mmCIF file of C-alpha atoms in Angstrom:
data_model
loop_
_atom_site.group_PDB
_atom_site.id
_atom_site.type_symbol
_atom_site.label_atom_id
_atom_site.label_comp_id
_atom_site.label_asym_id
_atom_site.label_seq_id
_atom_site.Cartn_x
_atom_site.Cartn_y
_atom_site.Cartn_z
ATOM 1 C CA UNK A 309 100.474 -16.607 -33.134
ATOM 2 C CA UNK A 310 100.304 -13.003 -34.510
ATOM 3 C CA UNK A 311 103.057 -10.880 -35.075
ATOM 4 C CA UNK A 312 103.023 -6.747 -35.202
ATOM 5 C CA UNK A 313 104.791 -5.155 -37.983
ATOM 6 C CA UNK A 314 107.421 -3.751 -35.473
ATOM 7 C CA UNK A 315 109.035 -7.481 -34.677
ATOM 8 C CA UNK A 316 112.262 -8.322 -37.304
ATOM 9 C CA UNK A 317 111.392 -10.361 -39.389
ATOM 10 C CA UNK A 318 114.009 -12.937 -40.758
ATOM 11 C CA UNK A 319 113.930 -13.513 -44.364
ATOM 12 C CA UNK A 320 115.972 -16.766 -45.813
ATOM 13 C CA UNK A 321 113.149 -17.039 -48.058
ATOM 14 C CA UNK A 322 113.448 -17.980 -52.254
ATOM 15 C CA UNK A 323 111.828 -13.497 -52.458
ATOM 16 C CA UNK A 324 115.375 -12.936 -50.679
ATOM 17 C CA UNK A 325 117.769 -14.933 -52.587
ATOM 18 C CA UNK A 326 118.727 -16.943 -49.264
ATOM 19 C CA UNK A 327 119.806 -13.700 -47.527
ATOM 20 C CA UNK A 328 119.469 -13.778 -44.122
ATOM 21 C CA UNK A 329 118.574 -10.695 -42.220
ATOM 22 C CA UNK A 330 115.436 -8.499 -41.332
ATOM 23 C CA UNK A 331 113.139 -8.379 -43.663
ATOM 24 C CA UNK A 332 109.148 -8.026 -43.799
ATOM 25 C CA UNK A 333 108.464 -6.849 -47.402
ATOM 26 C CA UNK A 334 110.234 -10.578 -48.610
ATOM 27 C CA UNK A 335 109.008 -12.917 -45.347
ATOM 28 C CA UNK A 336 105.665 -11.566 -45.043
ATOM 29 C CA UNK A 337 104.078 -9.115 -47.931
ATOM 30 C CA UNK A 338 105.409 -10.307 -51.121
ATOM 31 C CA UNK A 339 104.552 -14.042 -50.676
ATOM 32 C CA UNK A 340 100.986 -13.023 -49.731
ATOM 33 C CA UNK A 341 100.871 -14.088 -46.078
ATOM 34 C CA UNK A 342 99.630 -11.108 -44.715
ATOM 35 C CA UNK A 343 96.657 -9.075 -46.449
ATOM 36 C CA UNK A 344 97.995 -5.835 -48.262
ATOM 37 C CA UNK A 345 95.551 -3.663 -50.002
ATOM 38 C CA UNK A 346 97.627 -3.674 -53.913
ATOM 39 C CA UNK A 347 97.628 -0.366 -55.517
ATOM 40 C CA UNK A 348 100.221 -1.445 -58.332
ATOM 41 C CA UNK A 349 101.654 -4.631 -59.067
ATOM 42 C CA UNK A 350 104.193 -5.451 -61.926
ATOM 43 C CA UNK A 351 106.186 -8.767 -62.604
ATOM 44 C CA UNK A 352 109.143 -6.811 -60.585
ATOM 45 C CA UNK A 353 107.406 -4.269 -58.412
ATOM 46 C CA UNK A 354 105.013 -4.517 -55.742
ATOM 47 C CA UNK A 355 103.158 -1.080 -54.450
ATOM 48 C CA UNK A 356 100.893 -1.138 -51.702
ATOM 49 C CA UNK A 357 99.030 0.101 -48.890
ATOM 50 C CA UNK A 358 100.197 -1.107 -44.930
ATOM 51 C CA UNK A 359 97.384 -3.069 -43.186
ATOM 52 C CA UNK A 360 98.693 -0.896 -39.881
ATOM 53 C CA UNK A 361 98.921 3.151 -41.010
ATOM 54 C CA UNK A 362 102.037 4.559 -41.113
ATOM 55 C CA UNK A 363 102.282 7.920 -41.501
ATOM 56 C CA UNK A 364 99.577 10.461 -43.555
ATOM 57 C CA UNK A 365 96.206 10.079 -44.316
ATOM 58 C CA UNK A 366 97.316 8.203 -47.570
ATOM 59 C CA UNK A 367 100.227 5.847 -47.442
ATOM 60 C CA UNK A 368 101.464 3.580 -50.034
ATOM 61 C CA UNK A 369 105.119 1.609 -49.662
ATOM 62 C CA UNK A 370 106.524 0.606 -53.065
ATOM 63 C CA UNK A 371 108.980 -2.370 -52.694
ATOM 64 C CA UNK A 372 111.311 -4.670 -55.166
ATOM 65 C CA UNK A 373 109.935 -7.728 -55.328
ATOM 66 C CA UNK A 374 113.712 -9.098 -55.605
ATOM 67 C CA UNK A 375 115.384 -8.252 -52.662
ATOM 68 C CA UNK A 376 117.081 -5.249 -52.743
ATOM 69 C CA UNK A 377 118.990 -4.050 -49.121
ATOM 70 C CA UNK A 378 118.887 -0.443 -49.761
ATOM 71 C CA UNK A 379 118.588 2.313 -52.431
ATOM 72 C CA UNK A 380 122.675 2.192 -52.866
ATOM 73 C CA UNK A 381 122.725 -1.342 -53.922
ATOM 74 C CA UNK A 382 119.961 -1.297 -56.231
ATOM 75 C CA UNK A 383 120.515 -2.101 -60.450
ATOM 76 C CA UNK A 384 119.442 0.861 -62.937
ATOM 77 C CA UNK A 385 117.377 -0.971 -64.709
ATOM 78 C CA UNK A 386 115.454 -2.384 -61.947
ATOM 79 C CA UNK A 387 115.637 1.481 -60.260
ATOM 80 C CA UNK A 388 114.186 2.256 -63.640
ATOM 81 C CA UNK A 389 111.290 -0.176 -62.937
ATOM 82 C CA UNK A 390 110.802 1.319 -59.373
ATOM 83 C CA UNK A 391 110.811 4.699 -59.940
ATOM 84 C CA UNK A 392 108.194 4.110 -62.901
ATOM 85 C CA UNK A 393 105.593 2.578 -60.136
ATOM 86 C CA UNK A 394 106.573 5.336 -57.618
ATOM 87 C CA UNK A 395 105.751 8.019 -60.155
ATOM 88 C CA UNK A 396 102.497 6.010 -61.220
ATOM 89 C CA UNK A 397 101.260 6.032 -57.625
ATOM 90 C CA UNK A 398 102.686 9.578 -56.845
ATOM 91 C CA UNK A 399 100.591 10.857 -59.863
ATOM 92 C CA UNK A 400 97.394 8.913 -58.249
ATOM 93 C CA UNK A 401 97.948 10.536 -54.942
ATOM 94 C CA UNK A 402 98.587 14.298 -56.371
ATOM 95 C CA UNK A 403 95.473 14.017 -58.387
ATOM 96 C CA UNK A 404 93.532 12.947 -54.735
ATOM 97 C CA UNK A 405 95.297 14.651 -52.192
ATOM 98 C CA UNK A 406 97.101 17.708 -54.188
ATOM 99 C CA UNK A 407 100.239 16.888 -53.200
ATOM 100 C CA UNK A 408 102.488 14.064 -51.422
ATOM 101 C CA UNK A 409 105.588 13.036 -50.259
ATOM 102 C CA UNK A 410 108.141 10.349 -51.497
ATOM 103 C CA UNK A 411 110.807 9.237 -49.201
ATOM 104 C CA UNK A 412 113.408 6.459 -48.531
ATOM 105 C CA UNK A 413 115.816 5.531 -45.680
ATOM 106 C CA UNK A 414 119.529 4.766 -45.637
ATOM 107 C CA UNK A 415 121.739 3.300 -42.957
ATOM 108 C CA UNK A 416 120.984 3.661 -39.545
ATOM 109 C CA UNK A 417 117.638 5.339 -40.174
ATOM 110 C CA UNK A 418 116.181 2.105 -42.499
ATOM 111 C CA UNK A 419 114.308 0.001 -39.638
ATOM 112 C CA UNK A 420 114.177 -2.756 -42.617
ATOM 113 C CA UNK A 421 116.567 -4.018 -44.726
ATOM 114 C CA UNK A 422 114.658 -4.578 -47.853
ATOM 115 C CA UNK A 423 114.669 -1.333 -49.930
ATOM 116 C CA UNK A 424 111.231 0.339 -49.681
ATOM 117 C CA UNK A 425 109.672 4.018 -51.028
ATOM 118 C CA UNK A 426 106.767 5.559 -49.128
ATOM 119 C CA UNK A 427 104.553 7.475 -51.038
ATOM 120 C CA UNK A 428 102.365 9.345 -48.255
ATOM 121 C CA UNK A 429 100.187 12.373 -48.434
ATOM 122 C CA UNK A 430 97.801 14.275 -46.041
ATOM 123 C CA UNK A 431 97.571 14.688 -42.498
ATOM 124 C CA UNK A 432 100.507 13.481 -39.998
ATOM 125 C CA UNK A 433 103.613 14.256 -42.322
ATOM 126 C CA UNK A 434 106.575 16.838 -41.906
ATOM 127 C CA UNK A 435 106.188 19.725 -43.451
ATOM 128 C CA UNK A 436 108.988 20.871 -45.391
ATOM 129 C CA UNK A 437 107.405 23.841 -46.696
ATOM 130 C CA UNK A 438 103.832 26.126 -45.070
ATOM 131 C CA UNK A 439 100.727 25.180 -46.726
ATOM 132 C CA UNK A 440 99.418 27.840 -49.327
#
């Protein structure tokens, strides 16, 4: 049976510490069951591109491996850990694409509740400011 990346996905798995609630990044992406293309990978950090596009011609999703619900719950050192792998895969996308955008989601606007960056760049992304 195959599942779209839009259905919840309950996580009560070991990557979740035994919470239960939706989660894709610990259920299906960080244990390997689905095929991710790895950009980044630490013992704590896991950066990566979608197997279904998102948003922009280049789009990379940089999770916690631990689960973490949402930016305002995670640790500083582990933050310290994530934002090092954002800026590592930022710096890979400026050098392609001349530019990018990094963005997370809080509250009612997070459709997952594992904490999760995108790192996007190109075509199909808000524009916040007119091209030069």
């Amino acid at each position: 049976m195959s599942r779209s990346l839009t259905e919840d996905f309950w996580c009560g798995s070991p990557y979740c510490g035994g919470v239960i609630e939706p989660d894709w990044y610990c259920t299906e992406v960080i244990p390997r069951l689905i095929d991710v293309d790895v950009v980044v990978e630490t013992d704590h950090v896991l950066a990566f591109r979608p197997p279904i596009p998102g948003f922009g011609t280049e789009h990379v999703i940089v999770v916690p491996k631990e689960h973490v619900r949402f930016l305002l719950e995670l640790e500083p050192d582990l933050g310290a850990q994530l934002l090092t792998v954002v800026q590592e895969v930022a710096e890979q996308v400026v050098a392609e694409y001349g530019g990018c955008q990094v963005l997370t989601n809080l509250g009612d606007e997070q459709h997952n509740r594992h904490l999760h960056l995108h790192v996007a760049a190109g075509a199909g992304l808000a524009r916040f400011i007119s091209p030069r």
